[in-house]
mmCIF file of C-alpha atoms in Angstrom:
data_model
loop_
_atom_site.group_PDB
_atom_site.id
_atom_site.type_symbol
_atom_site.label_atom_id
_atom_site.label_comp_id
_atom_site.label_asym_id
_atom_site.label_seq_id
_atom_site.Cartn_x
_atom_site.Cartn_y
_atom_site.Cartn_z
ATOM 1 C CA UNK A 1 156.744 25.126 201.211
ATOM 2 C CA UNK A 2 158.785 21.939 201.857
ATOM 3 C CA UNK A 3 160.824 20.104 198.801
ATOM 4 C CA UNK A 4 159.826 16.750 197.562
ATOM 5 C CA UNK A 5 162.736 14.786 198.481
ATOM 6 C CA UNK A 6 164.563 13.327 195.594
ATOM 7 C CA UNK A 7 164.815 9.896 195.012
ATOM 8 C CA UNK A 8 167.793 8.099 194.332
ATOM 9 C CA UNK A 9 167.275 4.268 192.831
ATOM 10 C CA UNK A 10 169.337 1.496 193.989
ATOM 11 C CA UNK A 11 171.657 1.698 190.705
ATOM 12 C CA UNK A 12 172.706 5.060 191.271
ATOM 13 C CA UNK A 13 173.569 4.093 195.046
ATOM 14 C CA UNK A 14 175.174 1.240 193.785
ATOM 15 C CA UNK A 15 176.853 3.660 191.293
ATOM 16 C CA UNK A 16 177.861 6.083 193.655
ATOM 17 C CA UNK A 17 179.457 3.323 196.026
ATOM 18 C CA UNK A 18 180.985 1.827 193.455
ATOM 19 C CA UNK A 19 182.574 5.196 192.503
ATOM 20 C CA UNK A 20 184.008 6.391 196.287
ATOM 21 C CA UNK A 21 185.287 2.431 196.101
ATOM 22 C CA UNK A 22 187.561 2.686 193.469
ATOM 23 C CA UNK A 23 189.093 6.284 194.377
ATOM 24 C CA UNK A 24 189.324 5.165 197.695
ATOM 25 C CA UNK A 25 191.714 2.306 196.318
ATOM 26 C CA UNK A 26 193.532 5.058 193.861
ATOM 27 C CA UNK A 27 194.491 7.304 196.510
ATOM 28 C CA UNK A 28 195.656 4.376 198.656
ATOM 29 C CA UNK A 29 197.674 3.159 195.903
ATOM 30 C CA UNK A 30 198.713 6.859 195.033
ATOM 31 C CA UNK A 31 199.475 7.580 199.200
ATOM 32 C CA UNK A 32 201.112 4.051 199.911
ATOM 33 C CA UNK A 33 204.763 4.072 198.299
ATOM 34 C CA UNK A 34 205.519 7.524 200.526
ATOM 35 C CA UNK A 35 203.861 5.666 203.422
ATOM 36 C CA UNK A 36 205.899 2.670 202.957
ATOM 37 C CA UNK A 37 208.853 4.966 203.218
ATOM 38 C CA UNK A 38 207.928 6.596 205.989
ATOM 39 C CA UNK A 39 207.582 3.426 208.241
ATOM 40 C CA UNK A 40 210.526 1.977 206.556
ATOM 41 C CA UNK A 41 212.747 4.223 207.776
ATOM 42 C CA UNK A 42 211.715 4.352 211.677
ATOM 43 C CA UNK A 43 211.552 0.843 212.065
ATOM 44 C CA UNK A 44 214.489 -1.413 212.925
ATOM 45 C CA UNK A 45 216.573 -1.125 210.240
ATOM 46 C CA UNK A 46 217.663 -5.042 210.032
ATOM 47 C CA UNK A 47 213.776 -6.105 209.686
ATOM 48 C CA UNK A 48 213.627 -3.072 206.882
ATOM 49 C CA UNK A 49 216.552 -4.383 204.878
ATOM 50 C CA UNK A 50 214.696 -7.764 205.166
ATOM 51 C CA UNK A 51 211.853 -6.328 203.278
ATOM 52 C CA UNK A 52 209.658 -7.518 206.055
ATOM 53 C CA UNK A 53 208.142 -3.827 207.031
ATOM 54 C CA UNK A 54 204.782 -3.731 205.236
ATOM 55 C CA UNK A 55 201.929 -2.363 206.472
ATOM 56 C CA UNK A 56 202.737 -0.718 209.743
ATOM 57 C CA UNK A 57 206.486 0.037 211.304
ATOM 58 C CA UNK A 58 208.133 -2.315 213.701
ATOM 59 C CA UNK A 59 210.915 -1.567 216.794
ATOM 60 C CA UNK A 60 209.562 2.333 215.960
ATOM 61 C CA UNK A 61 213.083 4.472 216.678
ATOM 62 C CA UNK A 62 214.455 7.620 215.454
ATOM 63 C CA UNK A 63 217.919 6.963 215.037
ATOM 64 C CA UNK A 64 217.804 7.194 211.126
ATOM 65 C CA UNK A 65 217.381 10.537 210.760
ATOM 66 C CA UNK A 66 219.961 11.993 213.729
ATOM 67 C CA UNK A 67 222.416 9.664 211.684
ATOM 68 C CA UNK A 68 221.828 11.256 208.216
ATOM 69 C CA UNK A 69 221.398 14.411 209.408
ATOM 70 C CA UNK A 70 225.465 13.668 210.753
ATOM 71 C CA UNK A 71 226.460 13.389 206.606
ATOM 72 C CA UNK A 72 228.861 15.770 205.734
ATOM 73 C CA UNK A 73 227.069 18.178 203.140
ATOM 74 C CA UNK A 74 223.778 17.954 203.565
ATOM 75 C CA UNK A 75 223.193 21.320 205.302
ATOM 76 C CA UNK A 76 225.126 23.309 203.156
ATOM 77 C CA UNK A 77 223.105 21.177 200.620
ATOM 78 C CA UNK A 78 219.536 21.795 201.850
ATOM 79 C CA UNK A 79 220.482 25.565 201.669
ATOM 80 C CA UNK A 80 221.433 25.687 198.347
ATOM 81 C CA UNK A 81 218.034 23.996 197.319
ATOM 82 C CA UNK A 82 216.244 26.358 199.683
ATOM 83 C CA UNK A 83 217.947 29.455 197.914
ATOM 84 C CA UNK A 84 217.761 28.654 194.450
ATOM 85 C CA UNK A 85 213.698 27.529 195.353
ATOM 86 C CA UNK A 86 212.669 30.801 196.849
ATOM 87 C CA UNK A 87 215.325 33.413 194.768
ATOM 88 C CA UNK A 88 214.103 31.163 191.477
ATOM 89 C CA UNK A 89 210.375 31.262 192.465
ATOM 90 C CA UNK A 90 209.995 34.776 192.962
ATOM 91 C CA UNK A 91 212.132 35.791 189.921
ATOM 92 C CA UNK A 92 210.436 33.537 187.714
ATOM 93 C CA UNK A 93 206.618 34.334 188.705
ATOM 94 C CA UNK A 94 207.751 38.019 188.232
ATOM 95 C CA UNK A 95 208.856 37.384 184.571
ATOM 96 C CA UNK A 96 205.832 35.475 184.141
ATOM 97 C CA UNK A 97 203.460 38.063 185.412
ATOM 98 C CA UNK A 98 205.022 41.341 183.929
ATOM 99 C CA UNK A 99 205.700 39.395 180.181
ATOM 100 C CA UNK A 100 202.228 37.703 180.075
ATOM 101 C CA UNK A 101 200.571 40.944 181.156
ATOM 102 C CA UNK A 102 202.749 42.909 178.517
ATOM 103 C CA UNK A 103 201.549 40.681 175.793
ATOM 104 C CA UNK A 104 197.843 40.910 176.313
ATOM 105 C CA UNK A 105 198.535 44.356 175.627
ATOM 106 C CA UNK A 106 197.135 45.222 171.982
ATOM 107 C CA UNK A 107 199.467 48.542 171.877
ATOM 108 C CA UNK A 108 202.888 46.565 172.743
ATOM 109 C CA UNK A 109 205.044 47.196 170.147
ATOM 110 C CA UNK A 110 205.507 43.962 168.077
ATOM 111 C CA UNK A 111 203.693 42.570 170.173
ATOM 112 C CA UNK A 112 202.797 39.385 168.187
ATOM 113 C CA UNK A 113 206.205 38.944 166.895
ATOM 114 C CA UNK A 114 207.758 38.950 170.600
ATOM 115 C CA UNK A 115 205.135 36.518 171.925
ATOM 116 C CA UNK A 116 205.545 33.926 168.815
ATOM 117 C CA UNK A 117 209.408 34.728 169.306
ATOM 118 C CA UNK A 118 208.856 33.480 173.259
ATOM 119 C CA UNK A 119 206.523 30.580 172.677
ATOM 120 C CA UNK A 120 208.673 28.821 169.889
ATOM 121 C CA UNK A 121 211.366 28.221 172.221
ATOM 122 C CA UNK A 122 208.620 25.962 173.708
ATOM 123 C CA UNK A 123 209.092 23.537 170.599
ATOM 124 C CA UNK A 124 212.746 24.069 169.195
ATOM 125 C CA UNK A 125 216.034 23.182 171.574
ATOM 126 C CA UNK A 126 219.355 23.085 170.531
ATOM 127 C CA UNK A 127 220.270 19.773 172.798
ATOM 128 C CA UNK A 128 222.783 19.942 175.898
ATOM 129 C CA UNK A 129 226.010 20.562 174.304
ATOM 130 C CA UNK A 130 225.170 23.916 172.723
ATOM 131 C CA UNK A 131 223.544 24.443 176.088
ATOM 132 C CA UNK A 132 226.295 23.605 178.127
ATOM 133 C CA UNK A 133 228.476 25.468 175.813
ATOM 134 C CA UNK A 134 226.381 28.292 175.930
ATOM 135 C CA UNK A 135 226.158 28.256 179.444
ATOM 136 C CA UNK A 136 230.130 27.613 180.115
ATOM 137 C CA UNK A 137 230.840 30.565 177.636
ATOM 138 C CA UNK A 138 228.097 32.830 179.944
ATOM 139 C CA UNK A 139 230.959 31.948 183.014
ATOM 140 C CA UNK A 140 227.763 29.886 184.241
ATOM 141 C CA UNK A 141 229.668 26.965 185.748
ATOM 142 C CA UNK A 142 230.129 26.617 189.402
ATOM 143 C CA UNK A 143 228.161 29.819 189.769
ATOM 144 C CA UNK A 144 225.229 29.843 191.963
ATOM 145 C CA UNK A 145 223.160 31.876 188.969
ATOM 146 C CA UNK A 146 223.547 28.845 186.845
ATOM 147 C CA UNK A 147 220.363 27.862 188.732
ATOM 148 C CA UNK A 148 218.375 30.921 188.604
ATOM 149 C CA UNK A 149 218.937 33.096 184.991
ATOM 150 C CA UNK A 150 218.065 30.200 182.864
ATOM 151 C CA UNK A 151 214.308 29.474 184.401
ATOM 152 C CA UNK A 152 213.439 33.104 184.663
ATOM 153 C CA UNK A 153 211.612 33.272 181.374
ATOM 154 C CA UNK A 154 209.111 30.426 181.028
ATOM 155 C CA UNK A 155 207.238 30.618 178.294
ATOM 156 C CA UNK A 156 204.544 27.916 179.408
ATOM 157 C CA UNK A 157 203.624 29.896 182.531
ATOM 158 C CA UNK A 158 203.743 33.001 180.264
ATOM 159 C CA UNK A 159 201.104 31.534 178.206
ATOM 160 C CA UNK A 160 199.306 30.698 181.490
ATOM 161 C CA UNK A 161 199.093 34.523 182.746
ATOM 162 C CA UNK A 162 198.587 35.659 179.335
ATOM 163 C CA UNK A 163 195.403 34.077 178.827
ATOM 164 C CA UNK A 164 194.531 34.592 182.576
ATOM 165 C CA UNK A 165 194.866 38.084 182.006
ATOM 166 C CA UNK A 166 192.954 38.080 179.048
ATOM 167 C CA UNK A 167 190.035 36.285 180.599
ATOM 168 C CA UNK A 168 189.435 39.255 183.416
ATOM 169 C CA UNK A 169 187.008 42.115 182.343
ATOM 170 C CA UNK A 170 188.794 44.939 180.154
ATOM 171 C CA UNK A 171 186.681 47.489 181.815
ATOM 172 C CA UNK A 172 189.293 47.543 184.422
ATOM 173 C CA UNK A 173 192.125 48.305 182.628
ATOM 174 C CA UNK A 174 190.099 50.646 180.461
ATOM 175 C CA UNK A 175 188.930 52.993 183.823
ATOM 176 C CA UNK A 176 192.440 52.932 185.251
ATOM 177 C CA UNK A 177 193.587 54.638 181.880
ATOM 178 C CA UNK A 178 190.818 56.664 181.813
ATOM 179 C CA UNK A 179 192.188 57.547 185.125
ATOM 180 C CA UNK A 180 195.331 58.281 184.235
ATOM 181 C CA UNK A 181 196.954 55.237 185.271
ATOM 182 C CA UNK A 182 200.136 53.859 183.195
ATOM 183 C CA UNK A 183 201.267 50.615 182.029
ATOM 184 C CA UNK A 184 203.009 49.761 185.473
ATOM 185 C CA UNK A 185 200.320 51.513 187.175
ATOM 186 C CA UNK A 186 198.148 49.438 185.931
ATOM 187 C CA UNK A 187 200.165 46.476 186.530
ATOM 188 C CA UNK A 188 200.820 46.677 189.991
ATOM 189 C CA UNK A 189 197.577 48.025 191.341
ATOM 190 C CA UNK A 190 195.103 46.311 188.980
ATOM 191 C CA UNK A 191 196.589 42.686 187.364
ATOM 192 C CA UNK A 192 198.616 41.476 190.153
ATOM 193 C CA UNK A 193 196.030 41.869 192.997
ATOM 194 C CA UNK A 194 193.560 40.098 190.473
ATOM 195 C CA UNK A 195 196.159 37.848 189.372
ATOM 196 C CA UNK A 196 196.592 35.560 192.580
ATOM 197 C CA UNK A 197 195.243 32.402 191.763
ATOM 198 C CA UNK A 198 197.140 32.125 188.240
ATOM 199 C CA UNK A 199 200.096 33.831 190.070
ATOM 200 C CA UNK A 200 200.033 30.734 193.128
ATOM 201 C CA UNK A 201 199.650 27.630 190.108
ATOM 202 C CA UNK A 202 203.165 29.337 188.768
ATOM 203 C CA UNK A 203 204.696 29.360 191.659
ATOM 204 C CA UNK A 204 204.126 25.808 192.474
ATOM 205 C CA UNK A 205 204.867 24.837 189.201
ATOM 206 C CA UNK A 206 208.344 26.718 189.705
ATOM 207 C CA UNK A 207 209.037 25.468 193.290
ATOM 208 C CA UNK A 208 209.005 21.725 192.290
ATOM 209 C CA UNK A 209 211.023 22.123 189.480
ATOM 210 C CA UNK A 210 213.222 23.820 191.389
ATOM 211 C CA UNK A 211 213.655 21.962 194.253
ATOM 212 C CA UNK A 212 213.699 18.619 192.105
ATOM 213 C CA UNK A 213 216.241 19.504 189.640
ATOM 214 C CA UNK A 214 219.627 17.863 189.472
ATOM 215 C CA UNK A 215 221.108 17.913 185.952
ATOM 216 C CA UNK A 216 221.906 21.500 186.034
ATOM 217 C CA UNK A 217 224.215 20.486 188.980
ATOM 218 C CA UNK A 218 225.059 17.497 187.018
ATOM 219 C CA UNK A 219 226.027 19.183 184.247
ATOM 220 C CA UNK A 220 227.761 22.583 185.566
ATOM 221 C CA UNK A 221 228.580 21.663 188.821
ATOM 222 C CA UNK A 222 231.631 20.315 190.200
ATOM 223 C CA UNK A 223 232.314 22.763 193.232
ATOM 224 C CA UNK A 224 230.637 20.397 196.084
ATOM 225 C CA UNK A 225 229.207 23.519 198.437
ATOM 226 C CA UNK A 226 226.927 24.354 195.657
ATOM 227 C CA UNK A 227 225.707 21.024 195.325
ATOM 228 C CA UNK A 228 221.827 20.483 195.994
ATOM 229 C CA UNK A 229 219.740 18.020 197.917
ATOM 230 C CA UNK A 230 218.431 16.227 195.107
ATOM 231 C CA UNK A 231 222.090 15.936 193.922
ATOM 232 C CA UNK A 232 222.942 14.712 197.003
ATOM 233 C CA UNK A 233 220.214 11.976 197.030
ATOM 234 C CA UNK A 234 221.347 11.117 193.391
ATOM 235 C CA UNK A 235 224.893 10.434 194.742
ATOM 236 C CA UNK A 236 223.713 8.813 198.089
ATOM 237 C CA UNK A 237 221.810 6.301 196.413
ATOM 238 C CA UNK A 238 224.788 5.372 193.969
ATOM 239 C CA UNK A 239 226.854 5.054 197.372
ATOM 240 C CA UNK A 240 224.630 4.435 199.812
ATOM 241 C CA UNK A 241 226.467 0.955 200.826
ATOM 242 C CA UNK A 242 229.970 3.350 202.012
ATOM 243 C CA UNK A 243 227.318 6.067 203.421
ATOM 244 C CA UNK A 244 225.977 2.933 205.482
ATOM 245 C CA UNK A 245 229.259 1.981 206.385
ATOM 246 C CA UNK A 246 230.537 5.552 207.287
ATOM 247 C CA UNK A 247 228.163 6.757 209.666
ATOM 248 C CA UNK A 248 228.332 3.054 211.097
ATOM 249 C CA UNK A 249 231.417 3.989 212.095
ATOM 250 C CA UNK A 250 230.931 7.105 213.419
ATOM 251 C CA UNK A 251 228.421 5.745 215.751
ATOM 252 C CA UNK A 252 230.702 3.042 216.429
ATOM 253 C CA UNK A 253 233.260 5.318 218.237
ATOM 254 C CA UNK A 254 230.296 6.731 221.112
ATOM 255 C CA UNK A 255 229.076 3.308 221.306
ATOM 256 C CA UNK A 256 230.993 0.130 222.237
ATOM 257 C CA UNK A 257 228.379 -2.643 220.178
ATOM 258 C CA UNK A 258 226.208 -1.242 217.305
ATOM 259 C CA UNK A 259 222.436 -2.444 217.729
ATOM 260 C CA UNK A 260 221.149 -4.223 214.411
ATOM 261 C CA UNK A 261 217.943 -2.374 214.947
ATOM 262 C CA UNK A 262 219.699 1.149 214.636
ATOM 263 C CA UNK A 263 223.031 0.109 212.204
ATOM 264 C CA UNK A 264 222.649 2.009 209.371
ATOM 265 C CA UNK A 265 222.049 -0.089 206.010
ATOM 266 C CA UNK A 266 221.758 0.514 202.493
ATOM 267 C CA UNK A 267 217.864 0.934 202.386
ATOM 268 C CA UNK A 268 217.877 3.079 205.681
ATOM 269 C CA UNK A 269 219.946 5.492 203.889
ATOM 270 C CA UNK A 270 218.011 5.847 200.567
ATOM 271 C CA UNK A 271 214.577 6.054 202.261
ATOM 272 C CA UNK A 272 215.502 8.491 205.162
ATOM 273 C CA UNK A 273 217.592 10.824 203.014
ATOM 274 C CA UNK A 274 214.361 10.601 200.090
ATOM 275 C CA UNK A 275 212.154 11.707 203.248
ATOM 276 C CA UNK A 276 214.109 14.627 203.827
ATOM 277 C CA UNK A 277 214.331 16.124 200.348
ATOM 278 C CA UNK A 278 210.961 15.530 199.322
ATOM 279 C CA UNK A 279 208.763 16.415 202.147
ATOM 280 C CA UNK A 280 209.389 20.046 202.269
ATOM 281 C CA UNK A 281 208.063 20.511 198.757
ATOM 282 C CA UNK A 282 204.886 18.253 199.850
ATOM 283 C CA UNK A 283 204.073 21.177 202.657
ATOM 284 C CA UNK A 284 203.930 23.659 199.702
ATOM 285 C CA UNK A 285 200.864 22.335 198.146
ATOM 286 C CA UNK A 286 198.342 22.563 201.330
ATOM 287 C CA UNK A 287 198.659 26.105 201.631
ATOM 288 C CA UNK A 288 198.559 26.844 197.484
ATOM 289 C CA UNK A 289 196.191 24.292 197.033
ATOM 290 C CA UNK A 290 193.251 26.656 197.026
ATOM 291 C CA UNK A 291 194.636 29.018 194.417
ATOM 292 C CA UNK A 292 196.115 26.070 192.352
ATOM 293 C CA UNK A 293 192.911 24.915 190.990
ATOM 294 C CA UNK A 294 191.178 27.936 190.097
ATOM 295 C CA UNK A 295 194.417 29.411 188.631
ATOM 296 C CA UNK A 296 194.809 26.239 186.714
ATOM 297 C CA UNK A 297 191.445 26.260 185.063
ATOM 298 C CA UNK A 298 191.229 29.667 184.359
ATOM 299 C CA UNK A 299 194.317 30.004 182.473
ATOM 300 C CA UNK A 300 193.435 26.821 180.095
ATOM 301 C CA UNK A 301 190.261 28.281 178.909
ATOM 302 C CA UNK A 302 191.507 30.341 175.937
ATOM 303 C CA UNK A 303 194.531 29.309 173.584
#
């Protein structure tokens, strides 16, 4: 038996156009300013200092990015970021697994004490000169830890995987005891498998504020090969006139006349060394983007 088709009125098309209009516009608006950069920097560089690259690139070359690539630091820099990313990452969504499993546990003892103890820290902070004084008495400056002890317990995310947690059917927990299971046991082989979705939100979370901080390099940091990218950007941008000038004349010595289109400039620095340290951390979201979502959701349906 065949379904009456169902009708749609002319409002609710117009409704429904009108709709896919204006999100169309948001994303372009939302998509456009890393476009813009993107074209920027592979066009001629004298028509991008000009402002006159707008809505497609012009004299399309590749010169920007060999140059920056030739700035002294920037390697050692990108590894640094890399490290503290992936070491900070994995330590982090551990603490935020194991302590948000922990206290959905109803036999931990103290357990409400501990997880008002963690959460408070959410709404109390000292300011940054008991922190850097803290964190200079720990032996915390120019030390590559400075960028991975402090972030390890979250107590946002623990609040995330708590409630996650709480959310999934007891039942399992309950049989693996019955089992014989223990606490880790049931930890390893039970939460975590279940756990992915919430698990993948934290570690984007984590990632990007990893890879986008700078003040704790700012702040402890004065040993330049444990300087990050985003610290390097911060300082490129202050000097990006010199920068421009020094890898000007690096090029100048395998190259009798500079061309305008390829001479480095102010604005070809900033927008091909932004390029660099952002668009790693854009990859990371395709592949969690599945998990984000759900894991999202899920963990902001209780309190």
């Amino acid at each position: 038996m065949r379904k009456a088709a169902v009708q749609v009125s002319p409002t609710d098309k117009m409704i429904t156009v009108l709709i896919y209009v204006l999100f169309s516009l948001f994303a372009c608006v939302c998509v456009y300013p890393f476009y813009s950069i993107i074209i920027n920097t592979i066009s001629a560089n004298d028509i991008s200092a000009r402002g006159d690259v707008v809505f497609y690139p012009r004299h399309i070359h590749f010169q920007n990015y060999l140059d920056v690539f030739k700035i002294p630091g920037l390697g050692n820099a990108a590894l640094i970021s890399l490290g503290r990313t992936v070491i900070g990452t994995l330590l982090t969504v551990g603490a935020s697994a194991f302590l948000g499993f922990m206290f959905s546990q109803e036999d931990m003892w103290g357990r409400r004490f501990w997880y008002r103890f963690t959460v408070i820290t959410m709404f109390f902070n000292a300011g940054i000169i008991p922190w850097y004084l803290t964190m200079r008495s720990l032996h915390l400056t120019n030390n590559f830890l400075a960028y991975i002890l402090p972030t390890i317990v979250a107590p946002f995310f623990i609040i995330l995987v708590k409630t996650f947690v709480e959310s999934t059917p007891k039942e399992l927990q309950q049989a693996a005891s019955i089992d014989g299971a223990g606490t880790m046991t049931i930890f390893f082989r039970i939460i975590l498998p279940i756990s992915k979705p919430i698990l993948a939100t934290v570690a984007i979370f984590t990632a990007v504020d990893q890879w986008n901080s700078f003040q704790d390099t700012l702040l402890l940091v004065t040993d330049s090969k444990l300087y990050t990218l985003q610290f390097i950007l911060y300082n490129y941008i202050n000097q990006a006139s010199s920068l421009s000038t020094m890898v000007n004349l690096q090029n100048a010595g395998s190259t009798a006349i500079a061309s305008l289109a390829t001479e480095q400039t102010t604005t070809s620095i900033r927008m091909t060394v932004t390029i660099i340290v952002v668009a790693p951390i854009l990859l990371i979201y395709p592949i969690f983007q599945r998990f984000f979502v759900k894991g999202i959701m899920i963990g902001a349906v209780k309190g």
